[in-house]
């Protein structure tokens, strides 16, 4: 069974540019989560999809962040325009319906200069 | 105040030692407690998962939860250099799909 995959693994952009991160969950996992870790801080929740619906987006920092999961398969997280404080590692995780265990991807390391 | 407090370390111990990693939390609604291991440049990998209070053992790893003290621990026996990683505690309140609240992670090095 393939794990959660994320693309790209690294991204370096300039302030004001747009970046789109992609997450492919484990096949059959209805739940998809986005988390972020900024340097020196803990991993923090951003949002949770159940299939294509946003179940909880309480962790989204502001309206520069837009997450989608069209068709309930892969998800994208777009940051537009990017700011310096958006730098960090963005993790995606997935789980089966009502499953406690969340499986994490390797993360996308975003650096905004 | 953070919901989950975890000493970031770093913690360095000799091979074969018993390692104790801990987290405290403030939200009494937390019922599910996890320990994740994260190697450098990788995503977190679930090690142990415990519901409510008590102990759970899996090989060299033991997880303990004391809800009365809002304190959780992970013990590693006969530590190996391959155990060197960052250990993250995480917790959530209700059964089923829900966001995890993480501690900062403790960076552990096992010296041969």
CSV table of N, CA and C in Angstrom, one decimal, chain B residues 7-109:
chain,number,residue,atom,x,y,z
B,7,UNK,N,9.3,19.1,26.4
B,7,UNK,CA,10.7,19.6,26.4
B,7,UNK,C,11.4,19.3,25.1
B,8,UNK,N,11.8,20.2,24.4
B,8,UNK,CA,12.4,20.0,23.1
B,8,UNK,C,13.8,19.3,23.1
B,9,UNK,N,14.4,19.3,24.3
B,9,UNK,CA,15.7,18.7,24.4
B,9,UNK,C,16.8,19.6,23.9
B,10,UNK,N,17.9,19.1,23.3
B,10,UNK,CA,18.1,17.7,22.9
B,10,UNK,C,18.4,16.8,24.1
B,11,UNK,N,18.1,15.5,23.9
B,11,UNK,CA,18.4,14.5,24.9
B,11,UNK,C,19.4,13.5,24.3
B,12,UNK,N,20.5,13.3,25.0
B,12,UNK,CA,21.5,12.4,24.5
B,12,UNK,C,21.8,11.3,25.6
B,13,UNK,N,21.7,10.1,25.2
B,13,UNK,CA,21.9,9.0,26.2
B,13,UNK,C,22.8,7.9,25.5
B,14,UNK,N,23.4,7.1,26.3
B,14,UNK,CA,24.2,6.0,25.7
B,14,UNK,C,23.4,4.8,25.3
B,15,UNK,N,23.8,4.1,24.4
B,15,UNK,CA,23.1,2.9,23.9
B,15,UNK,C,22.9,1.9,25.0
B,16,UNK,N,21.6,1.4,25.0
B,16,UNK,CA,21.3,0.5,26.1
B,16,UNK,C,20.5,1.1,27.2
B,17,UNK,N,20.6,2.4,27.3
B,17,UNK,CA,19.9,3.1,28.4
B,17,UNK,C,18.4,3.1,28.3
B,18,UNK,N,17.7,3.3,29.4
B,18,UNK,CA,16.2,3.5,29.3
B,18,UNK,C,16.0,5.0,29.2
B,19,UNK,N,15.1,5.3,28.2
B,19,UNK,CA,14.8,6.7,27.9
B,19,UNK,C,13.4,7.0,28.3
B,20,UNK,N,13.2,8.1,28.9
B,20,UNK,CA,11.9,8.6,29.4
B,20,UNK,C,11.6,9.9,28.7
B,21,UNK,N,10.5,9.9,27.9
B,21,UNK,CA,10.1,11.1,27.3
B,21,UNK,C,8.7,11.5,27.8
B,22,UNK,N,8.4,12.8,28.0
B,22,UNK,CA,7.2,13.2,28.7
B,22,UNK,C,6.5,14.4,28.0
B,23,UNK,N,5.2,14.5,28.2
B,23,UNK,CA,4.4,15.6,27.8
B,23,UNK,C,3.4,15.9,28.9
B,24,UNK,N,3.1,17.2,29.1
B,24,UNK,CA,2.0,17.6,30.0
B,24,UNK,C,1.0,18.3,29.1
B,25,UNK,N,-0.3,18.3,29.5
B,25,UNK,CA,-1.3,19.0,28.8
B,25,UNK,C,-2.3,19.7,29.7
B,26,UNK,N,-3.0,20.6,29.1
B,26,UNK,CA,-3.9,21.4,30.0
B,26,UNK,C,-5.4,21.1,29.7
B,27,UNK,N,-5.7,20.5,28.5
B,27,UNK,CA,-7.1,20.3,28.1
B,27,UNK,C,-7.6,19.0,28.6
B,28,UNK,N,-8.5,19.0,29.6
B,28,UNK,CA,-9.0,17.8,30.2
B,28,UNK,C,-9.9,17.0,29.2
B,29,UNK,N,-10.2,17.6,28.1
B,29,UNK,CA,-11.0,16.8,27.1
B,29,UNK,C,-10.2,15.8,26.3
B,30,UNK,N,-8.9,15.9,26.3
B,30,UNK,CA,-8.1,15.0,25.6
B,30,UNK,C,-8.3,13.5,26.1
B,31,UNK,N,-8.6,12.6,25.2
B,31,UNK,CA,-8.9,11.2,25.5
B,31,UNK,C,-7.9,10.3,24.8
B,32,UNK,N,-7.4,10.7,23.7
B,32,UNK,CA,-6.6,9.8,22.8
B,32,UNK,C,-5.2,10.4,22.8
B,33,UNK,N,-4.2,9.6,23.0
B,33,UNK,CA,-2.8,10.0,23.2
B,33,UNK,C,-1.9,9.2,22.3
B,34,UNK,N,-1.1,9.9,21.5
B,34,UNK,CA,-0.2,9.2,20.5
B,34,UNK,C,1.2,9.7,20.7
B,35,UNK,N,2.1,8.8,20.4
B,35,UNK,CA,3.5,9.1,20.2
B,35,UNK,C,3.9,8.9,18.8
B,36,UNK,N,4.5,9.9,18.2
B,36,UNK,CA,5.0,9.7,16.8
B,36,UNK,C,6.5,9.9,16.9
B,37,UNK,N,7.2,9.2,16.0
B,37,UNK,CA,8.6,9.3,15.8
B,37,UNK,C,8.9,9.9,14.4
B,38,UNK,N,9.8,10.8,14.4
B,38,UNK,CA,10.1,11.5,13.1
B,38,UNK,C,11.6,11.5,12.9
B,39,UNK,N,12.0,10.9,11.9
B,39,UNK,CA,13.4,10.9,11.5
B,39,UNK,C,13.6,12.2,10.6
B,40,UNK,N,14.9,12.6,10.5
B,40,UNK,CA,15.2,13.8,9.8
B,40,UNK,C,14.7,13.7,8.4
B,41,UNK,N,14.0,14.8,7.9
B,41,UNK,CA,13.5,14.9,6.6
B,41,UNK,C,12.4,13.9,6.2
B,42,UNK,N,11.8,13.4,7.2
B,42,UNK,CA,10.7,12.4,7.0
B,42,UNK,C,9.4,13.0,7.7
B,43,UNK,N,8.3,12.3,7.4
B,43,UNK,CA,7.1,12.7,8.1
B,43,UNK,C,7.0,11.9,9.4
B,44,UNK,N,6.1,12.4,10.4
B,44,UNK,CA,5.9,11.6,11.6
B,44,UNK,C,5.3,10.3,11.4
B,45,UNK,N,5.8,9.3,12.1
B,45,UNK,CA,5.4,7.9,12.0
B,45,UNK,C,4.8,7.5,13.4
B,46,UNK,N,3.6,6.9,13.4
B,46,UNK,CA,2.9,6.6,14.6
B,46,UNK,C,3.7,5.4,15.3
B,47,UNK,N,4.0,5.6,16.6
B,47,UNK,CA,4.7,4.6,17.4
B,47,UNK,C,3.7,3.9,18.3
B,48,UNK,N,3.0,4.7,19.1
B,48,UNK,CA,2.1,4.2,20.1
B,48,UNK,C,0.8,5.0,20.2
B,49,UNK,N,-0.3,4.3,20.5
B,49,UNK,CA,-1.6,5.0,20.6
B,49,UNK,C,-2.3,4.5,21.8
B,50,UNK,N,-2.7,5.3,22.7
B,50,UNK,CA,-3.4,4.9,24.0
B,50,UNK,C,-4.7,5.7,24.1
B,51,UNK,N,-5.7,5.0,24.6
B,51,UNK,CA,-6.9,5.7,24.9
B,51,UNK,C,-7.1,5.8,26.4
B,52,UNK,N,-7.4,7.0,26.9
B,52,UNK,CA,-7.6,7.3,28.3
B,52,UNK,C,-6.4,6.9,29.1
B,53,UNK,N,-6.6,6.6,30.4
B,53,UNK,CA,-5.4,6.3,31.3
B,53,UNK,C,-4.9,4.9,31.2
B,54,UNK,N,-3.7,4.7,31.6
B,54,UNK,CA,-3.2,3.4,31.7
B,54,UNK,C,-1.9,3.2,30.9
B,55,UNK,N,-1.4,2.0,30.8
B,55,UNK,CA,-0.1,1.7,30.2
B,55,UNK,C,-0.4,0.8,28.9
B,56,UNK,N,0.5,1.0,28.0
B,56,UNK,CA,0.5,0.1,26.8
B,56,UNK,C,1.9,-0.2,26.4
B,57,UNK,N,2.2,-1.5,26.2
B,57,UNK,CA,3.5,-1.9,25.9
B,57,UNK,C,3.6,-2.5,24.5
B,58,UNK,N,4.6,-2.2,23.7
B,58,UNK,CA,4.9,-2.7,22.4
B,58,UNK,C,6.4,-2.9,22.2
B,59,UNK,N,6.8,-4.1,22.4
B,59,UNK,CA,8.2,-4.4,22.3
B,59,UNK,C,9.0,-3.6,23.3
B,60,UNK,N,10.0,-2.8,22.9
B,60,UNK,CA,10.8,-2.0,23.8
B,60,UNK,C,10.2,-0.7,24.2
B,61,UNK,N,9.0,-0.4,23.7
B,61,UNK,CA,8.3,0.8,24.0
B,61,UNK,C,7.1,0.6,24.9
B,62,UNK,N,7.0,1.6,25.9
B,62,UNK,CA,5.9,1.6,26.8
B,62,UNK,C,5.3,3.0,26.9
B,63,UNK,N,4.0,3.1,26.7
B,63,UNK,CA,3.4,4.4,26.8
B,63,UNK,C,2.5,4.4,28.1
B,64,UNK,N,2.6,5.5,28.8
B,64,UNK,CA,1.8,5.7,30.0
B,64,UNK,C,1.0,6.9,29.9
B,65,UNK,N,-0.2,6.9,30.4
B,65,UNK,CA,-1.1,8.1,30.5
B,65,UNK,C,-1.6,8.2,31.9
B,66,UNK,N,-1.4,9.4,32.5
B,66,UNK,CA,-2.0,9.7,33.8
B,66,UNK,C,-2.9,10.9,33.6
B,67,UNK,N,-4.2,10.6,33.5
B,67,UNK,CA,-5.1,11.7,33.2
B,67,UNK,C,-5.3,12.6,34.4
B,68,UNK,N,-5.2,12.1,35.6
B,68,UNK,CA,-5.4,12.9,36.8
B,68,UNK,C,-4.3,13.9,36.9
B,69,UNK,N,-3.1,13.6,36.4
B,69,UNK,CA,-2.0,14.6,36.4
B,69,UNK,C,-1.8,15.3,35.1
B,70,UNK,N,-2.6,14.9,34.1
B,70,UNK,CA,-2.5,15.4,32.7
B,70,UNK,C,-1.0,15.3,32.3
B,71,UNK,N,-0.5,14.0,32.3
B,71,UNK,CA,0.9,13.7,32.1
B,71,UNK,C,1.0,12.4,31.3
B,72,UNK,N,1.7,12.4,30.2
B,72,UNK,CA,1.9,11.2,29.5
B,72,UNK,C,3.4,11.0,29.3
B,73,UNK,N,3.8,9.7,29.2
B,73,UNK,CA,5.2,9.3,29.1
B,73,UNK,C,5.4,8.3,28.0
B,74,UNK,N,6.6,8.2,27.4
B,74,UNK,CA,7.0,7.2,26.6
B,74,UNK,C,8.3,6.7,27.1
B,75,UNK,N,8.4,5.4,27.3
B,75,UNK,CA,9.7,4.8,27.8
B,75,UNK,C,10.2,3.9,26.7
B,76,UNK,N,11.5,4.0,26.4
B,76,UNK,CA,12.2,3.2,25.5
B,76,UNK,C,13.3,2.4,26.2
B,77,UNK,N,13.1,1.1,26.2
B,77,UNK,CA,14.1,0.2,26.9
B,77,UNK,C,15.2,-0.3,25.9
B,78,UNK,N,16.3,-0.6,26.4
B,78,UNK,CA,17.4,-1.1,25.6
B,78,UNK,C,17.6,-0.2,24.3
B,79,UNK,N,17.7,1.1,24.6
B,79,UNK,CA,17.8,2.0,23.4
B,79,UNK,C,18.9,1.7,22.4
B,80,UNK,N,18.6,1.9,21.2
B,80,UNK,CA,19.5,1.6,20.1
B,80,UNK,C,19.8,2.9,19.3
B,81,UNK,N,21.0,3.0,18.6
B,81,UNK,CA,21.3,4.2,17.8
B,81,UNK,C,20.2,4.5,16.8
B,82,UNK,N,19.5,3.4,16.3
B,82,UNK,CA,18.4,3.6,15.3
B,82,UNK,C,17.2,4.3,15.9
B,83,UNK,N,17.1,4.4,17.3
B,83,UNK,CA,16.0,5.1,17.9
B,83,UNK,C,16.3,6.6,17.9
B,84,UNK,N,17.4,7.1,17.5
B,84,UNK,CA,17.7,8.5,17.4
B,84,UNK,C,16.8,9.2,16.4
B,85,UNK,N,16.0,10.1,16.9
B,85,UNK,CA,14.9,10.7,16.1
B,85,UNK,C,14.3,11.8,17.0
B,86,UNK,N,13.3,12.5,16.4
B,86,UNK,CA,12.5,13.4,17.2
B,86,UNK,C,11.2,12.7,17.6
B,87,UNK,N,10.8,12.7,18.9
B,87,UNK,CA,9.6,12.1,19.3
B,87,UNK,C,8.6,13.1,19.7
B,88,UNK,N,7.4,13.0,19.1
B,88,UNK,CA,6.4,13.9,19.2
B,88,UNK,C,5.2,13.3,19.9
B,89,UNK,N,4.7,14.0,21.0
B,89,UNK,CA,3.4,13.5,21.5
B,89,UNK,C,2.3,14.3,20.8
B,90,UNK,N,1.2,13.6,20.7
B,90,UNK,CA,0.0,14.2,20.1
B,90,UNK,C,-1.3,13.7,20.8
B,91,UNK,N,-2.3,14.5,20.8
B,91,UNK,CA,-3.5,14.1,21.5
B,91,UNK,C,-4.7,14.7,20.8
B,92,UNK,N,-5.9,14.1,21.1
B,92,UNK,CA,-7.2,14.6,20.6
B,92,UNK,C,-8.3,14.2,21.6
B,93,UNK,N,-9.4,14.9,21.4
B,93,UNK,CA,-10.5,14.8,22.4
B,93,UNK,C,-11.5,13.7,22.2
B,94,UNK,N,-11.9,13.5,20.9
B,94,UNK,CA,-13.0,12.6,20.7
B,94,UNK,C,-12.7,11.4,19.8
B,95,UNK,N,-13.5,10.4,19.8
B,95,UNK,CA,-13.3,9.3,18.9
B,95,UNK,C,-13.4,9.6,17.5
B,96,UNK,N,-12.7,9.0,16.6
B,96,UNK,CA,-12.9,9.2,15.2
B,96,UNK,C,-12.0,10.3,14.6
B,97,UNK,N,-12.3,10.7,13.5
B,97,UNK,CA,-11.5,11.7,12.8
B,97,UNK,C,-11.5,13.0,13.4
B,98,UNK,N,-10.4,13.5,13.8
B,98,UNK,CA,-10.3,14.8,14.5
B,98,UNK,C,-8.9,15.3,14.4
B,99,UNK,N,-8.7,16.6,14.5
B,99,UNK,CA,-7.3,17.1,14.5
B,99,UNK,C,-6.5,16.7,15.7
B,100,UNK,N,-5.2,16.5,15.4
B,100,UNK,CA,-4.3,16.2,16.5
B,100,UNK,C,-3.7,17.5,17.0
B,101,UNK,N,-3.4,17.6,18.3
B,101,UNK,CA,-2.7,18.7,18.9
B,101,UNK,C,-1.3,18.1,19.4
B,102,UNK,N,-0.3,18.7,18.9
B,102,UNK,CA,1.1,18.2,19.1
B,102,UNK,C,1.9,18.9,20.1
B,103,UNK,N,2.8,18.2,20.8
B,103,UNK,CA,3.8,18.9,21.5
B,103,UNK,C,4.9,19.3,20.6
B,104,UNK,N,5.9,20.0,21.1
B,104,UNK,CA,7.0,20.5,20.2
B,104,UNK,C,7.9,19.5,19.7
B,105,UNK,N,8.0,18.3,20.4
B,105,UNK,CA,8.9,17.2,20.0
B,105,UNK,C,10.2,17.3,20.8
B,106,UNK,N,10.7,16.1,21.1
B,106,UNK,CA,12.0,16.0,21.8
B,106,UNK,C,13.0,15.3,20.9
B,107,UNK,N,14.1,16.0,20.7
B,107,UNK,CA,15.1,15.4,19.8
B,107,UNK,C,16.0,14.5,20.7
B,108,UNK,N,16.0,13.2,20.3
B,108,UNK,CA,16.8,12.2,21.0
B,108,UNK,C,17.9,11.7,20.2
B,109,UNK,N,19.1,11.5,20.9
B,109,UNK,CA,20.2,10.9,20.2
B,109,UNK,C,20.7,9.8,21.1
